[in-house]
Coordinates of C-alpha atoms in Angstrom, one line a residue:
M1 CA 39.2 -12.0 -20.2
K2 CA 36.4 -12.3 -22.8
Y3 CA 32.8 -13.6 -22.2
S4 CA 30.5 -14.3 -25.1
G5 CA 26.8 -14.8 -24.9
H6 CA 23.4 -13.3 -24.8
I7 CA 23.8 -10.1 -22.9
V8 CA 20.9 -9.2 -20.6
N9 CA 20.6 -5.4 -20.3
I10 CA 18.4 -4.7 -17.3
L11 CA 18.5 -1.0 -17.7
N12 CA 17.2 -1.0 -21.3
R13 CA 15.1 -4.2 -20.8
N14 CA 16.6 -5.9 -23.9
I15 CA 18.8 -8.9 -24.8
F16 CA 21.5 -8.8 -27.5
D17 CA 24.3 -11.1 -28.6
G18 CA 27.7 -9.8 -27.8
E19 CA 30.9 -9.9 -25.8
V20 CA 32.0 -8.6 -22.4
I21 CA 35.7 -7.7 -22.1
V22 CA 37.1 -7.7 -18.6
E23 CA 40.5 -6.1 -17.7
G24 CA 41.8 -5.2 -14.2
G25 CA 38.6 -6.1 -12.4
K26 CA 36.6 -3.7 -14.6
I27 CA 34.4 -4.1 -17.7
N28 CA 36.5 -2.6 -20.5
S29 CA 33.8 -3.0 -23.2
V30 CA 30.4 -4.4 -24.0
H31 CA 29.7 -4.8 -27.6
A32 CA 27.4 -6.6 -30.0
S33 CA 28.6 -9.6 -31.9
A34 CA 27.0 -11.8 -34.6
A35 CA 29.2 -14.8 -33.8
V36 CA 27.4 -15.9 -30.7
P37 CA 25.9 -19.5 -30.9
E38 CA 22.3 -20.0 -29.9
N39 CA 23.3 -22.3 -27.0
A40 CA 25.6 -19.7 -25.5
P41 CA 25.0 -18.6 -21.9
Y42 CA 23.1 -15.5 -20.8
I43 CA 25.3 -12.8 -19.2
M44 CA 23.6 -10.6 -16.6
P45 CA 24.1 -8.6 -13.4
G46 CA 24.4 -10.8 -10.3
F47 CA 21.8 -11.1 -7.6
I48 CA 21.8 -9.1 -4.4
D49 CA 20.3 -9.9 -1.0
S50 CA 18.8 -6.6 0.0
H51 CA 18.6 -7.4 3.7
V52 CA 20.3 -10.2 5.6
H53 CA 21.7 -10.8 9.0
I54 CA 24.7 -12.9 8.2
E55 CA 24.8 -14.0 11.8
S56 CA 21.6 -15.9 11.4
S57 CA 23.5 -18.3 9.0
M58 CA 25.9 -18.9 11.9
M59 CA 28.7 -18.3 9.4
L60 CA 31.4 -15.7 9.2
P61 CA 31.0 -13.3 6.2
S62 CA 33.8 -15.1 4.3
A63 CA 32.0 -18.4 4.7
L64 CA 28.7 -17.0 3.6
A65 CA 30.3 -15.5 0.5
K66 CA 31.8 -18.9 -0.5
V67 CA 28.3 -20.6 -0.5
V68 CA 26.1 -17.9 -2.0
V69 CA 28.2 -17.2 -5.1
K70 CA 27.2 -20.7 -6.2
S71 CA 23.7 -19.3 -6.5
G72 CA 24.7 -16.2 -8.4
T73 CA 24.7 -13.8 -5.5
I74 CA 27.4 -11.1 -6.0
G75 CA 26.7 -9.1 -2.8
V76 CA 24.6 -8.6 0.3
V77 CA 23.2 -5.7 2.2
S78 CA 24.1 -6.9 5.7
D79 CA 22.8 -5.6 9.0
P80 CA 25.4 -6.7 11.7
H81 CA 22.8 -6.0 14.3
E82 CA 23.1 -9.4 16.0
I83 CA 26.9 -9.4 16.8
A84 CA 26.5 -5.7 17.7
N85 CA 24.1 -6.6 20.5
V86 CA 26.8 -8.9 21.9
L87 CA 30.0 -7.0 21.2
G88 CA 29.0 -3.4 20.2
V89 CA 30.9 -1.6 17.6
D90 CA 33.8 -4.1 18.0
G91 CA 31.4 -6.7 16.6
V92 CA 30.6 -4.7 13.5
D93 CA 34.3 -4.1 12.9
Y94 CA 34.9 -7.9 13.2
M95 CA 32.4 -8.6 10.5
I96 CA 33.8 -5.9 8.2
E97 CA 37.4 -7.1 8.6
N98 CA 36.4 -10.7 8.0
G99 CA 34.5 -9.6 4.9
K100 CA 37.6 -8.0 3.5
T101 CA 39.3 -11.4 3.3
C102 CA 37.1 -12.6 0.5
M103 CA 36.2 -11.6 -3.1
F104 CA 32.6 -10.5 -2.5
N105 CA 30.6 -7.3 -2.1
F106 CA 29.3 -6.3 1.4
C107 CA 27.3 -3.3 2.3
F108 CA 27.2 -3.2 6.1
G109 CA 24.7 -1.1 8.1
A110 CA 25.1 0.9 11.3
P111 CA 22.8 -1.0 13.8
S112 CA 20.2 1.5 15.0
C113 CA 18.7 -0.5 17.8
V114 CA 21.4 -2.0 20.1
P115 CA 19.6 -3.1 22.2
S116 CA 16.4 -3.4 20.2
C117 CA 14.5 -1.6 23.0
S118 CA 15.0 -0.2 26.5
T119 CA 17.4 -2.0 28.8
D120 CA 14.5 -2.1 31.2
I121 CA 12.9 -4.6 28.8
E122 CA 15.9 -6.8 27.9
T123 CA 19.6 -7.2 28.7
S124 CA 22.0 -7.0 25.8
G125 CA 25.8 -7.3 25.7
A126 CA 26.3 -3.7 24.5
V127 CA 24.7 -0.4 23.8
I128 CA 25.4 1.7 20.7
N129 CA 24.4 5.3 21.1
S130 CA 23.7 8.1 18.6
T131 CA 27.2 9.5 18.9
Q132 CA 28.7 6.1 17.9
I133 CA 26.1 5.8 15.1
A134 CA 27.1 9.1 13.7
E135 CA 30.8 8.2 13.7
M136 CA 30.0 4.8 12.1
L137 CA 28.0 6.3 9.3
K138 CA 30.9 8.5 8.2
R139 CA 32.8 5.3 7.3
P140 CA 32.8 4.1 3.7
E141 CA 32.2 0.5 4.8
I142 CA 28.9 1.6 6.4
G143 CA 26.3 2.2 3.7
Y144 CA 23.1 2.8 5.6
L145 CA 21.3 3.0 9.0
S146 CA 20.1 -0.5 9.8
E147 CA 16.5 -1.3 10.5
M148 CA 14.8 1.2 12.9
M149 CA 12.8 -1.2 15.0
N150 CA 11.9 1.3 17.7
F151 CA 8.9 2.7 15.9
P152 CA 7.4 3.9 19.2
G153 CA 10.6 5.9 19.6
V154 CA 10.0 7.4 16.2
F155 CA 6.4 8.3 17.0
S156 CA 7.4 9.9 20.4
S157 CA 10.4 11.7 18.8
D158 CA 12.8 10.1 21.3
P159 CA 16.0 12.2 21.2
E160 CA 18.3 9.2 20.7
V161 CA 16.2 7.7 18.0
M162 CA 15.9 11.0 16.1
A163 CA 19.6 11.7 16.5
K164 CA 20.4 8.4 14.8
I165 CA 18.0 9.1 11.9
Q166 CA 19.4 12.6 11.5
A167 CA 23.0 11.3 11.4
A168 CA 22.0 9.1 8.4
K169 CA 20.3 12.0 6.7
D170 CA 23.4 14.1 7.2
C171 CA 25.5 11.5 5.5
G172 CA 23.0 11.0 2.7
K173 CA 22.6 7.3 3.6
P174 CA 19.4 5.3 3.5
I175 CA 17.5 4.3 6.6
D176 CA 16.0 0.8 6.8
G177 CA 12.7 0.1 8.6
H178 CA 11.1 -2.6 10.7
A179 CA 7.5 -1.9 11.6
P180 CA 5.2 -4.9 11.3
G181 CA 1.5 -4.1 11.2
L182 CA 1.7 -0.3 10.7
L183 CA -1.0 1.0 8.5
G184 CA -2.5 4.3 7.5
D185 CA -1.5 7.4 9.4
D186 CA 1.0 5.5 11.5
R187 CA 2.7 4.1 8.4
R188 CA 2.9 7.6 6.9
R189 CA 4.3 9.1 10.1
Y190 CA 7.0 6.4 10.2
A191 CA 7.9 6.9 6.5
S192 CA 7.9 10.7 6.9
A193 CA 10.7 10.4 9.5
G194 CA 12.9 9.3 6.5
I195 CA 12.7 5.6 6.9
S196 CA 12.7 4.0 3.4
T197 CA 12.3 0.2 3.6
D198 CA 10.4 -2.5 5.4
H199 CA 10.9 -6.3 5.3
E200 CA 8.2 -7.0 7.9
C201 CA 5.0 -6.6 5.8
S202 CA 2.8 -9.6 6.1
S203 CA -0.2 -8.7 3.9
I204 CA -0.7 -7.2 0.4
E205 CA -2.6 -4.4 2.0
E206 CA 0.3 -3.6 4.3
A207 CA 2.8 -3.7 1.4
R208 CA 0.7 -1.4 -0.8
D209 CA 0.3 1.0 2.1
C210 CA 4.1 0.9 2.7
I211 CA 4.8 1.7 -1.0
L212 CA 2.2 4.4 -1.2
S213 CA 3.8 6.0 1.9
G214 CA 7.1 6.3 -0.1
M215 CA 8.9 3.2 1.2
K216 CA 10.3 0.1 -0.6
V217 CA 9.0 -3.3 0.3
L218 CA 11.4 -6.2 0.7
I219 CA 9.9 -9.6 -0.1
R220 CA 11.5 -12.0 2.3
E221 CA 12.1 -15.7 2.0
G222 CA 14.1 -16.8 5.0
S223 CA 14.2 -20.0 6.9
A224 CA 11.5 -19.1 9.5
A225 CA 9.7 -16.1 8.0
R226 CA 8.4 -16.2 4.4
N227 CA 6.2 -13.6 2.9
Y228 CA 6.6 -14.3 -0.9
D229 CA 3.1 -15.7 -1.3
A230 CA 1.5 -12.8 0.6
L231 CA 3.4 -10.0 -1.2
I232 CA 4.6 -11.0 -4.6
H233 CA 1.7 -9.4 -6.4
V234 CA 3.1 -5.9 -5.5
L235 CA 6.0 -6.7 -7.9
R236 CA 3.5 -6.4 -10.8
E237 CA 2.0 -3.2 -9.5
Y238 CA 5.2 -1.4 -8.3
P239 CA 8.3 -3.1 -9.8
D240 CA 10.5 -0.2 -9.0
S241 CA 9.6 -0.4 -5.3
V242 CA 10.3 -4.1 -4.6
M243 CA 13.5 -5.9 -3.6
F244 CA 14.2 -9.5 -2.5
C245 CA 15.9 -10.6 0.7
T246 CA 16.4 -13.6 3.0
D247 CA 16.7 -11.7 6.3
D248 CA 17.4 -14.8 8.5
C249 CA 18.5 -17.9 6.6
H250 CA 20.0 -21.0 8.0
P251 CA 23.0 -22.8 6.3
D252 CA 21.0 -25.9 5.4
D253 CA 18.7 -23.6 3.3
L254 CA 21.6 -21.5 1.9
V255 CA 23.4 -24.6 0.5
R256 CA 20.3 -25.3 -1.5
G257 CA 19.9 -21.8 -2.9
H258 CA 19.7 -18.1 -2.2
I259 CA 18.1 -15.1 -4.0
N260 CA 18.1 -17.3 -7.2
T261 CA 15.3 -19.4 -5.6
I262 CA 13.1 -16.4 -5.3
V263 CA 13.8 -15.4 -8.8
A264 CA 13.0 -18.9 -10.1
E265 CA 9.7 -19.0 -8.1
A266 CA 8.6 -15.6 -9.5
L267 CA 9.4 -16.6 -13.0
A268 CA 7.6 -19.9 -12.6
D269 CA 4.6 -17.9 -11.3
G270 CA 4.5 -15.9 -14.5
Y271 CA 5.9 -12.6 -13.3
D272 CA 7.7 -10.4 -15.9
L273 CA 11.3 -11.3 -16.4
W274 CA 12.5 -7.6 -16.3
D275 CA 10.5 -6.9 -13.1
V276 CA 11.9 -9.9 -11.4
L277 CA 15.5 -9.1 -12.4
R278 CA 15.0 -5.5 -11.4
A279 CA 14.0 -6.6 -7.9
A280 CA 16.9 -9.0 -7.6
S281 CA 19.7 -6.9 -9.1
L282 CA 18.9 -3.3 -10.0
N283 CA 16.7 -1.9 -7.2
P284 CA 19.1 -2.7 -4.4
Q285 CA 21.9 -1.0 -6.2
L286 CA 19.8 2.1 -6.8
H287 CA 18.4 2.3 -3.3
Y288 CA 21.6 1.7 -1.4
N289 CA 23.8 3.7 -3.8
L290 CA 25.9 0.6 -4.6
D291 CA 28.5 0.5 -7.4
W292 CA 28.5 -3.2 -7.8
G293 CA 28.1 -3.3 -11.6
L294 CA 25.2 -3.4 -14.2
L295 CA 27.2 -4.7 -17.2
R296 CA 28.2 -1.2 -18.4
E297 CA 31.6 -0.1 -19.6
G298 CA 33.6 1.0 -16.7
D299 CA 31.5 -0.9 -14.1
P300 CA 33.1 -3.4 -11.7
A301 CA 33.2 -6.8 -13.4
N302 CA 30.5 -8.3 -11.2
F303 CA 28.1 -10.5 -13.2
I304 CA 26.8 -14.0 -13.7
L305 CA 26.3 -16.5 -16.5
V306 CA 23.2 -18.6 -16.6
D307 CA 22.1 -21.3 -19.0
N308 CA 18.6 -19.9 -19.7
L309 CA 16.1 -17.3 -18.5
S310 CA 13.2 -19.5 -17.5
H311 CA 12.3 -20.7 -14.0
D312 CA 14.7 -23.7 -14.2
F313 CA 17.8 -21.7 -15.0
K314 CA 21.2 -22.7 -13.6
V315 CA 24.0 -20.5 -12.5
L316 CA 27.1 -21.5 -14.6
T317 CA 29.6 -18.9 -13.5
T318 CA 29.9 -16.0 -11.0
V319 CA 32.4 -13.3 -11.7
I320 CA 33.4 -10.8 -9.0
N321 CA 35.9 -8.1 -9.6
G322 CA 36.9 -9.8 -12.8
E323 CA 37.7 -13.2 -11.1
E324 CA 35.7 -16.3 -11.6
V325 CA 34.8 -17.1 -7.9
Y326 CA 32.4 -19.9 -9.0
S327 CA 32.2 -22.1 -12.0
I328 CA 29.8 -25.0 -12.4
N329 CA 32.8 -27.0 -13.7
N330 CA 34.8 -26.3 -10.5
T331 CA 32.8 -27.4 -7.4
T332 CA 35.0 -25.5 -5.0
P333 CA 34.4 -21.8 -5.1
E334 CA 37.5 -19.6 -4.6
T335 CA 36.4 -16.4 -3.0
S336 CA 39.6 -15.7 -0.9
N337 CA 41.0 -12.3 -1.4
S338 CA 44.7 -13.1 -1.7
K339 CA 45.7 -9.5 -1.0
S340 CA 44.0 -9.7 2.4
S341 CA 44.3 -13.3 3.4
K342 CA 47.6 -14.7 2.3
D343 CA 49.1 -14.3 5.8
T344 CA 46.0 -15.3 7.7
P345 CA 46.0 -18.7 9.2
A346 CA 43.1 -21.1 8.5
I347 CA 40.2 -19.9 10.6
N348 CA 39.3 -23.4 11.8
S349 CA 42.7 -23.8 13.3
A350 CA 42.2 -21.1 16.0
P351 CA 41.3 -22.3 19.5
A352 CA 37.8 -21.2 20.7
E353 CA 39.2 -18.8 23.3
T354 CA 40.8 -16.6 20.6
Y355 CA 37.4 -15.6 19.2
P356 CA 35.6 -12.5 20.6
N357 CA 32.8 -13.3 23.0
H358 CA 30.8 -11.9 25.9
F359 CA 29.5 -14.8 28.1
L360 CA 29.4 -14.7 31.9
A361 CA 26.5 -17.0 32.6
K362 CA 27.1 -19.9 35.0
P363 CA 25.4 -23.3 35.2
I364 CA 21.9 -23.4 36.7
S365 CA 20.1 -25.9 39.0
A366 CA 16.7 -27.4 38.9
S367 CA 15.4 -24.9 41.5
D368 CA 16.2 -22.0 39.1
I369 CA 13.5 -23.1 36.7
A370 CA 11.0 -24.7 39.0
T371 CA 7.4 -23.4 38.9
V372 CA 4.3 -24.1 41.1
I373 CA 0.9 -23.9 39.5
N374 CA -2.3 -24.6 41.5
A375 CA -5.9 -25.3 40.5
G376 CA -7.6 -22.1 39.5
D377 CA -4.5 -20.3 38.4
T378 CA -4.5 -18.5 35.1
I379 CA -1.3 -18.6 33.1
H380 CA -0.2 -16.7 30.0
V381 CA 0.9 -18.8 27.0
I382 CA 2.9 -17.7 24.0
R383 CA 1.3 -19.2 20.9
A384 CA 4.0 -19.8 18.2
F385 CA 3.5 -20.7 14.6
D386 CA 5.6 -22.5 12.0
G387 CA 7.0 -20.1 9.4
S388 CA 6.2 -16.9 11.4
L389 CA 8.0 -14.6 13.8
L390 CA 4.6 -13.3 15.1
T391 CA 3.0 -14.9 18.1
E392 CA -0.4 -14.8 19.7
K393 CA -1.2 -14.3 23.4
E394 CA -3.3 -17.0 25.0
S395 CA -4.5 -17.5 28.6
L396 CA -5.2 -20.8 30.3
T397 CA -7.0 -21.5 33.5
V398 CA -5.7 -24.5 35.3
L399 CA -8.4 -26.9 36.4
D400 CA -6.4 -29.5 38.3
D401 CA -3.6 -29.2 40.8
V402 CA -0.2 -29.1 39.1
T403 CA 2.5 -28.8 41.7
S404 CA 5.3 -30.9 40.5
T405 CA 7.9 -29.1 38.5
N406 CA 7.9 -31.9 35.9
E407 CA 4.2 -32.3 35.5
W408 CA 3.0 -30.5 32.5
L409 CA -0.3 -28.7 31.9
S410 CA -0.9 -30.5 28.6
S411 CA 1.1 -32.3 25.9
D412 CA 1.2 -29.3 23.6
I413 CA 2.5 -26.8 26.1
Q414 CA 6.1 -26.6 27.1
K415 CA 8.2 -24.4 29.3
I416 CA 10.3 -21.6 27.7
V417 CA 13.3 -20.3 29.5
V418 CA 15.4 -17.1 28.8
Y419 CA 18.6 -16.8 30.7
N420 CA 20.7 -13.6 30.7
R421 CA 24.3 -14.5 29.7
Y422 CA 25.9 -11.1 30.2
T423 CA 25.3 -10.6 34.0
E424 CA 27.0 -13.0 36.4
G425 CA 24.5 -14.1 39.0
A426 CA 21.4 -13.5 36.9
K427 CA 18.4 -15.8 37.2
P428 CA 16.5 -17.6 34.4
V429 CA 13.0 -16.4 33.6
V430 CA 10.3 -19.0 32.9
A431 CA 7.1 -18.9 30.9
Y432 CA 4.9 -21.3 28.8
I433 CA 4.7 -21.7 25.1
R434 CA 2.4 -23.7 22.7
G435 CA 3.1 -24.7 19.1
F436 CA 6.6 -26.3 19.1
G437 CA 5.2 -29.8 20.0
I438 CA 8.2 -31.0 21.9
T439 CA 7.1 -34.0 24.0
N440 CA 10.3 -35.8 25.0
G441 CA 13.3 -33.5 24.9
A442 CA 14.5 -29.9 24.6
I443 CA 16.1 -27.4 22.3
A444 CA 18.3 -24.5 23.5
G445 CA 20.6 -21.9 22.0
S446 CA 22.5 -18.7 22.5
V447 CA 21.2 -17.4 19.2
A448 CA 18.1 -15.4 20.4
H449 CA 17.2 -12.2 18.6
D450 CA 18.3 -9.6 19.3
C451 CA 20.1 -9.7 22.6
H452 CA 21.2 -13.3 22.2
N453 CA 20.6 -14.4 25.7
I454 CA 20.1 -18.2 26.2
V455 CA 16.7 -19.4 25.2
A456 CA 15.4 -22.9 25.6
I457 CA 12.1 -24.8 25.2
G458 CA 11.6 -28.3 26.6
S459 CA 9.1 -30.9 27.8
S460 CA 10.6 -31.3 31.3
D461 CA 12.9 -29.4 33.6
E462 CA 15.4 -32.2 33.4
Y463 CA 15.8 -31.8 29.6
L464 CA 15.8 -28.0 29.9
L465 CA 18.6 -28.1 32.5
R466 CA 20.8 -30.4 30.4
A467 CA 20.3 -28.2 27.3
I468 CA 20.9 -24.9 29.0
N469 CA 24.0 -26.0 31.0
R470 CA 25.5 -27.4 27.8
I471 CA 25.2 -24.0 26.2
V472 CA 26.8 -22.4 29.2
E473 CA 29.6 -25.0 29.1
M474 CA 30.3 -24.2 25.4
K475 CA 29.9 -20.4 26.0
G476 CA 27.5 -20.3 23.1
G477 CA 26.0 -22.8 20.7
Q478 CA 22.8 -24.8 19.9
V479 CA 21.7 -28.0 21.5
A480 CA 18.9 -30.5 20.7
I481 CA 18.0 -33.3 23.1
C482 CA 15.7 -36.3 22.6
E483 CA 15.7 -38.6 25.6
D484 CA 19.4 -39.9 25.8
E485 CA 20.4 -38.4 22.4
Q486 CA 22.1 -35.0 22.3
T487 CA 23.4 -33.1 19.3
E488 CA 25.0 -29.7 19.2
I489 CA 26.9 -26.9 17.3
P490 CA 29.5 -24.9 19.3
L491 CA 29.3 -21.1 18.4
P492 CA 32.6 -19.7 19.8
V493 CA 32.4 -16.3 17.9
A494 CA 30.3 -14.1 20.1
G495 CA 28.2 -17.1 21.0
I496 CA 26.4 -16.8 17.7
L497 CA 28.9 -17.7 14.9
S498 CA 30.9 -20.8 13.9
P499 CA 34.3 -20.7 12.2
L500 CA 33.2 -23.8 10.2
D501 CA 32.2 -23.6 6.5
A502 CA 28.7 -23.7 5.3
E503 CA 28.5 -27.4 4.4
E504 CA 29.8 -28.5 7.8
I505 CA 27.4 -26.1 9.7
A506 CA 24.5 -27.3 7.4
H507 CA 25.4 -30.9 8.1
R508 CA 25.3 -30.4 11.9
T509 CA 22.2 -28.3 11.6
L510 CA 20.4 -31.1 9.9
Y511 CA 21.3 -33.4 12.8
L512 CA 20.0 -30.8 15.2
H513 CA 16.7 -30.6 13.4
E514 CA 16.4 -34.3 13.2
T515 CA 17.0 -34.7 16.9
A516 CA 14.4 -31.9 17.5
R517 CA 11.9 -33.8 15.3
R518 CA 12.4 -37.0 17.2
A519 CA 11.7 -35.0 20.4
G520 CA 8.3 -34.1 18.8
C521 CA 9.0 -30.7 17.4
T522 CA 6.9 -30.1 14.3
F523 CA 8.5 -26.8 13.1
N524 CA 10.6 -26.7 9.9
S525 CA 13.1 -24.3 11.4
P526 CA 12.7 -24.7 15.1
F527 CA 15.9 -22.9 16.2
I528 CA 15.3 -19.8 14.1
T529 CA 11.7 -19.7 15.3
M530 CA 12.8 -20.1 18.9
A531 CA 15.4 -17.4 18.4
F532 CA 12.6 -14.9 17.9
M533 CA 10.5 -15.9 20.9
S534 CA 12.5 -13.4 23.0
L535 CA 12.3 -10.5 20.6
P536 CA 9.9 -7.9 22.1
V537 CA 9.7 -5.7 19.0
I538 CA 7.7 -8.3 17.0
P539 CA 4.1 -8.9 18.3
K540 CA 2.4 -10.1 20.3
L541 CA 3.8 -11.9 23.3
K542 CA 7.5 -12.6 23.9
L543 CA 9.7 -13.6 26.8
T544 CA 12.8 -11.6 27.6
D545 CA 15.3 -12.1 30.4
R546 CA 13.2 -9.6 32.4
G547 CA 9.8 -11.3 32.0
L548 CA 6.8 -12.0 29.8
F549 CA 6.3 -8.9 27.6
D550 CA 3.2 -7.8 25.8
C551 CA 4.4 -6.2 22.6
S552 CA 1.0 -4.6 21.8
S553 CA 0.6 -2.8 25.1
W554 CA 4.4 -2.4 25.5
Q555 CA 4.5 -3.6 29.1
F556 CA 5.2 -6.7 31.1
L557 CA 2.4 -9.0 32.1
E558 CA 1.9 -9.7 35.8
K559 CA 2.5 -13.3 36.8

């Protein structure tokens, strides 16, 4: 196969007219040619998502591949942390095996924090210890140690934490970080442990401090968390220390674009073409020791063709292992790996009970979430914000008697419920939250980082009960209720993934969001934001299945 065009050499930072000859999935030759018309496409290395939780898309790896190749993505660095919290190492294996059924590049990590913190703080479906981590890191499919969220464990030299870090060092594999807000000596202590990246920086000062400590900064544009505007300036200052990622991205966003949208925005903002392409294509390969191709002779034939190099570029063709998995002239990408999938039945045809899951929760009753608040009581309130995973801690003193379970403190405060789905007989935990704006309905889901217990937010106990019990009935999914209207997505794979394709999941997600909006919710991505309201490793106040947790003081609040 021969491709002619303007060849974009990221390593030498130059463009020349030439031809790329592909044979047997490899690049046989790259040579200059004077016979390339001016309107020929630009040929360049494909984009890489340097940190993504595929599970947040609610898609299987093979379905994600099918949609992101349209945007010029040739591979993802994937942390299977979410499914590991439900199913342990078996969940990681499930993702790896599904990924092998498609023509795409996956670099999976060994999840370092399963659960994300002590089992005294939250209940997960599995625990992965340092011995299991060491065995996983020896496997070729595992390219790195996934984000080390337990930075208190790093600072205290917790034996299990340090054993996991040492296992990665012994294998010569990178260690991803996750430490929002760390500055100065704390940041340097964290980096000196061998941790090499962070995608949680929220300010330019934090990003600079991270890089000066020897770490790479990942600029994230996900569905709920976006830090492009805050961090992009570091690309101009430290182009070799920046990568792009989506982290958590919903299917309705993925069908509109992927890493290409970050590239386009950076180009539109006037950032240097070579710095932008380096962050999108080169830096991830160098950092994670990936051999995914940089348009050199002998490289894997992974590259893309685009119509121009300005901010309004279009991806024309995506080539992976020498095969055109996407062409703008063919609207149906073909990423199936025939060697792996020819005897595999259509995934959508399998009954729900055939998928791996861990779900023991039973339906609840109104008394399980009832609360009594009297005049003079002080309650703690989680303050949530659109577009952020961080929360604030608020306190409210109740002036009037509020004794009915369905009488609310004010129109902008709702109940939030977290319900352990792994332990039969567990009871829901109830707190209060401000920001979502729900006034006449509820939203609920079994996607709740990182342990994926059931989480729900609603304007009345009646709505909350309906939403939670529907999740229980489906053994995983997402539900939105507005008065008598109810929309949902079943998630039979571990209670967090659907076997449907991206377009179908995106279609259903849009209906979910529309129902949530009619219920009064003002957030752009309410389900992703809600999913982080139970994650105790991101400040400041979160609700786990054990209680209301202050992430700053690292302790539960008294009721």
